[in-house]
Amino acid sequence: MYVMRRWGTRNAGALAALFRFLDPLIRAFHPLFRRLGYGRLERPAAALEARLKGVLFDCRMCGRCILRATGMTCPMNCPKALRNGPCGGVRADGTCEVAPETPCVWVEAWAGSRRMRDGKAILTVQAPVDHDIQGSSAWLRHIREAAAARGVRAEQSE
Ligand code: SF4
């Protein structure tokens, strides 16, 4: 929903602060999720994530969310699905060369990043889209990977 997507970009600073606050709480669910089985949780989590983030960010369920590095603007809404900045075709007025009726996703991402405390994360080089994980829950992946980084047993119990 384009109106909500623009709202997310305009309020990128507040959304990022909310995420920073919620992140440790969400990650604390890892032991419970591991016990229940990440595999078993995948389908309902992905459905919930698609619904919520679909409304807020026009999320395309790429499987690895980089909203915090893109000014809370989903880069998968770029018609070319570019994850590392705009192509060379941005018009002088900041609109997209493919869809001239809309602003370039990356122009909006940059504006959103300027409202965020850690806005320089937009300069981080992102890995290409992994088509093997498309449609899966980036939330669960984030929790699992954060646990693994902390050295907590994080293997999937499928
Ligand atoms: S970066 Fe991926 S997971 Fe995050 S909102 Fe965009 S499509 Fe969804």
Short mmCIF file of C-alpha atoms and ligand atoms in Angstrom, two decimals:
data_model
loop_
_atom_site.label_atom_id
_atom_site.label_comp_id
_atom_site.label_asym_id
_atom_site.label_seq_id
_atom_site.Cartn_x
_atom_site.Cartn_y
_atom_site.Cartn_z
CA MET A 1 0.00 0.00 0.00
CA TYR A 2 1.86 3.02 -1.32
CA VAL A 3 0.42 5.53 1.19
CA MET A 4 1.57 3.40 4.13
CA ARG A 5 4.94 2.82 2.51
CA ARG A 6 5.51 6.56 2.31
CA TRP A 7 4.34 6.92 5.91
CA GLY A 8 6.98 4.37 6.93
CA THR A 9 9.69 6.35 5.18
CA ARG A 10 8.55 9.62 6.73
CA ASN A 11 8.60 8.01 10.17
CA ALA A 12 11.74 5.98 9.66
CA GLY A 13 13.40 7.40 12.78
CA ALA A 14 10.52 6.44 15.07
CA LEU A 15 10.14 3.00 13.48
CA ALA A 16 13.85 2.28 13.83
CA ALA A 17 13.73 3.34 17.49
CA LEU A 18 10.74 1.05 18.03
CA PHE A 19 12.64 -1.82 16.43
CA ARG A 20 15.67 -1.18 18.61
CA PHE A 21 13.41 -1.34 21.65
CA LEU A 22 11.57 -4.51 20.57
CA ASP A 23 14.50 -6.42 19.11
CA PRO A 24 15.91 -7.81 22.40
CA LEU A 25 12.41 -8.81 23.48
CA ILE A 26 11.76 -10.60 20.19
CA ARG A 27 15.12 -12.35 20.31
CA ALA A 28 14.36 -13.61 23.80
CA PHE A 29 11.79 -15.92 22.22
CA HIS A 30 14.53 -18.04 20.66
CA PRO A 31 14.52 -20.81 23.31
CA LEU A 32 10.75 -21.13 23.04
CA PHE A 33 10.81 -21.10 19.24
CA ARG A 34 13.58 -23.69 19.18
CA ARG A 35 11.56 -25.91 21.48
CA LEU A 36 8.43 -25.53 19.34
CA GLY A 37 10.46 -26.01 16.17
CA TYR A 38 11.33 -23.23 13.77
CA GLY A 39 10.16 -25.38 10.89
CA ARG A 40 6.72 -25.71 12.42
CA LEU A 41 6.52 -21.95 13.01
CA GLU A 42 7.65 -20.99 9.52
CA ARG A 43 4.29 -21.01 7.77
CA PRO A 44 2.25 -19.02 10.33
CA ALA A 45 5.13 -16.59 10.95
CA ALA A 46 5.60 -15.96 7.23
CA ALA A 47 1.85 -15.43 6.78
CA LEU A 48 1.72 -12.92 9.64
CA GLU A 49 4.85 -11.16 8.45
CA ALA A 50 3.56 -10.92 4.88
CA ARG A 51 0.30 -9.44 6.11
CA LEU A 52 1.78 -6.89 8.51
CA LYS A 53 4.77 -5.81 6.49
CA GLY A 54 2.75 -5.96 3.31
CA VAL A 55 0.47 -3.24 4.67
CA LEU A 56 3.25 -1.16 6.20
CA PHE A 57 6.07 -1.49 3.69
CA ASP A 58 4.72 -3.26 0.59
CA CYS A 59 6.99 -6.10 1.69
CA ARG A 60 7.74 -8.68 -1.02
CA MET A 61 8.95 -11.34 1.44
CA CYS A 62 12.50 -11.53 0.16
CA GLY A 63 13.42 -13.53 3.26
CA ARG A 64 16.19 -11.26 4.51
CA CYS A 65 14.90 -7.90 5.62
CA ILE A 66 17.15 -4.88 5.19
CA LEU A 67 14.62 -2.16 6.04
CA ARG A 68 16.84 -0.80 8.81
CA ALA A 69 19.56 -0.20 6.23
CA THR A 70 17.28 1.38 3.68
CA GLY A 71 15.49 4.15 5.55
CA MET A 72 12.55 1.82 6.25
CA THR A 73 11.85 1.75 2.50
CA CYS A 74 11.61 -1.72 1.02
CA PRO A 75 14.11 -1.94 -1.87
CA MET A 76 12.18 -4.81 -3.39
CA ASN A 77 9.65 -2.26 -4.61
CA CYS A 78 12.27 -1.00 -7.05
CA PRO A 79 11.12 -2.37 -10.44
CA LYS A 80 14.66 -3.65 -10.90
CA ALA A 81 14.79 -5.02 -7.32
CA LEU A 82 18.09 -3.23 -6.71
CA ARG A 83 19.39 -3.66 -3.16
CA ASN A 84 22.45 -1.45 -3.38
CA GLY A 85 21.27 1.94 -4.47
CA PRO A 86 19.60 3.35 -7.55
CA CYS A 87 20.33 2.55 -11.14
CA GLY A 88 21.56 5.28 -13.43
CA GLY A 89 18.08 6.06 -14.67
CA VAL A 90 16.66 8.15 -11.86
CA ARG A 91 14.99 11.17 -13.43
CA ALA A 92 16.04 14.71 -12.55
CA ASP A 93 12.86 15.13 -10.48
CA GLY A 94 13.66 11.97 -8.46
CA THR A 95 11.12 9.71 -10.14
CA CYS A 96 11.72 6.19 -11.45
CA GLU A 97 12.70 5.67 -15.06
CA VAL A 98 10.54 2.55 -15.27
CA ALA A 99 7.52 3.96 -13.41
CA PRO A 100 7.71 7.75 -13.88
CA GLU A 101 4.57 8.28 -11.81
CA THR A 102 6.37 7.15 -8.65
CA PRO A 103 9.45 8.42 -6.81
CA CYS A 104 12.56 6.28 -7.09
CA VAL A 105 12.57 3.82 -4.18
CA TRP A 106 16.19 4.76 -3.48
CA VAL A 107 15.51 8.47 -3.36
CA GLU A 108 12.94 7.69 -0.68
CA ALA A 109 15.30 5.27 1.06
CA TRP A 110 17.95 7.95 1.30
CA ALA A 111 15.42 10.45 2.71
CA GLY A 112 14.29 7.87 5.27
CA SER A 113 17.84 7.05 6.26
CA ARG A 114 18.49 10.74 7.03
CA ARG A 115 15.79 10.50 9.70
CA MET A 116 17.42 7.50 11.40
CA ARG A 117 20.03 7.54 14.14
CA ASP A 118 22.00 4.80 12.36
CA GLY A 119 21.23 6.14 8.90
CA LYS A 120 24.75 5.48 7.61
CA ALA A 121 23.77 1.79 7.44
CA ILE A 122 22.44 2.64 3.99
CA LEU A 123 26.08 2.63 2.83
CA THR A 124 26.47 -1.05 3.76
CA VAL A 125 26.87 -3.28 0.71
CA GLN A 126 24.00 -5.79 0.68
CA ALA A 127 24.12 -9.35 -0.59
CA PRO A 128 22.02 -10.09 -3.65
CA VAL A 129 18.53 -11.53 -3.23
CA ASP A 130 18.66 -15.20 -2.31
CA HIS A 131 15.85 -16.74 -4.30
CA ASP A 132 16.00 -19.91 -2.20
CA ILE A 133 14.67 -18.07 0.83
CA GLN A 134 12.06 -15.90 -0.86
CA GLY A 135 8.69 -16.22 0.81
CA SER A 136 10.17 -17.34 4.12
CA SER A 137 10.02 -15.40 7.37
CA ALA A 138 12.81 -12.85 7.75
CA TRP A 139 11.71 -12.45 11.37
CA LEU A 140 12.45 -16.07 12.26
CA ARG A 141 15.71 -15.95 10.30
CA HIS A 142 16.74 -12.83 12.21
CA ILE A 143 16.00 -14.46 15.58
CA ARG A 144 17.83 -17.68 14.64
CA GLU A 145 20.85 -15.89 13.25
CA ALA A 146 21.05 -13.54 16.22
CA ALA A 147 21.04 -16.56 18.54
CA ALA A 148 23.73 -18.26 16.46
CA ALA A 149 25.84 -15.11 16.61
CA ARG A 150 25.53 -15.20 20.40
CA GLY A 151 26.64 -18.81 20.34
CA VAL A 152 23.27 -20.14 21.37
CA ARG A 153 22.21 -23.45 19.86
CA ALA A 154 20.09 -22.28 16.96
CA GLU A 155 19.67 -25.18 14.62
CA GLN A 156 16.26 -25.66 13.09
CA SER A 157 14.26 -28.49 14.55
CA GLU A 158 12.20 -29.46 11.56
S1 SF4 B 1 13.57 -6.04 2.55
FE1 SF4 B 1 12.60 -8.06 2.15
S2 SF4 B 1 11.63 -8.70 4.09
FE2 SF4 B 1 12.16 -6.47 4.26
S3 SF4 B 1 10.26 -5.39 3.68
FE3 SF4 B 1 11.50 -5.65 1.79
S4 SF4 B 1 10.85 -7.61 0.82
FE4 SF4 B 1 10.09 -7.54 2.95
#
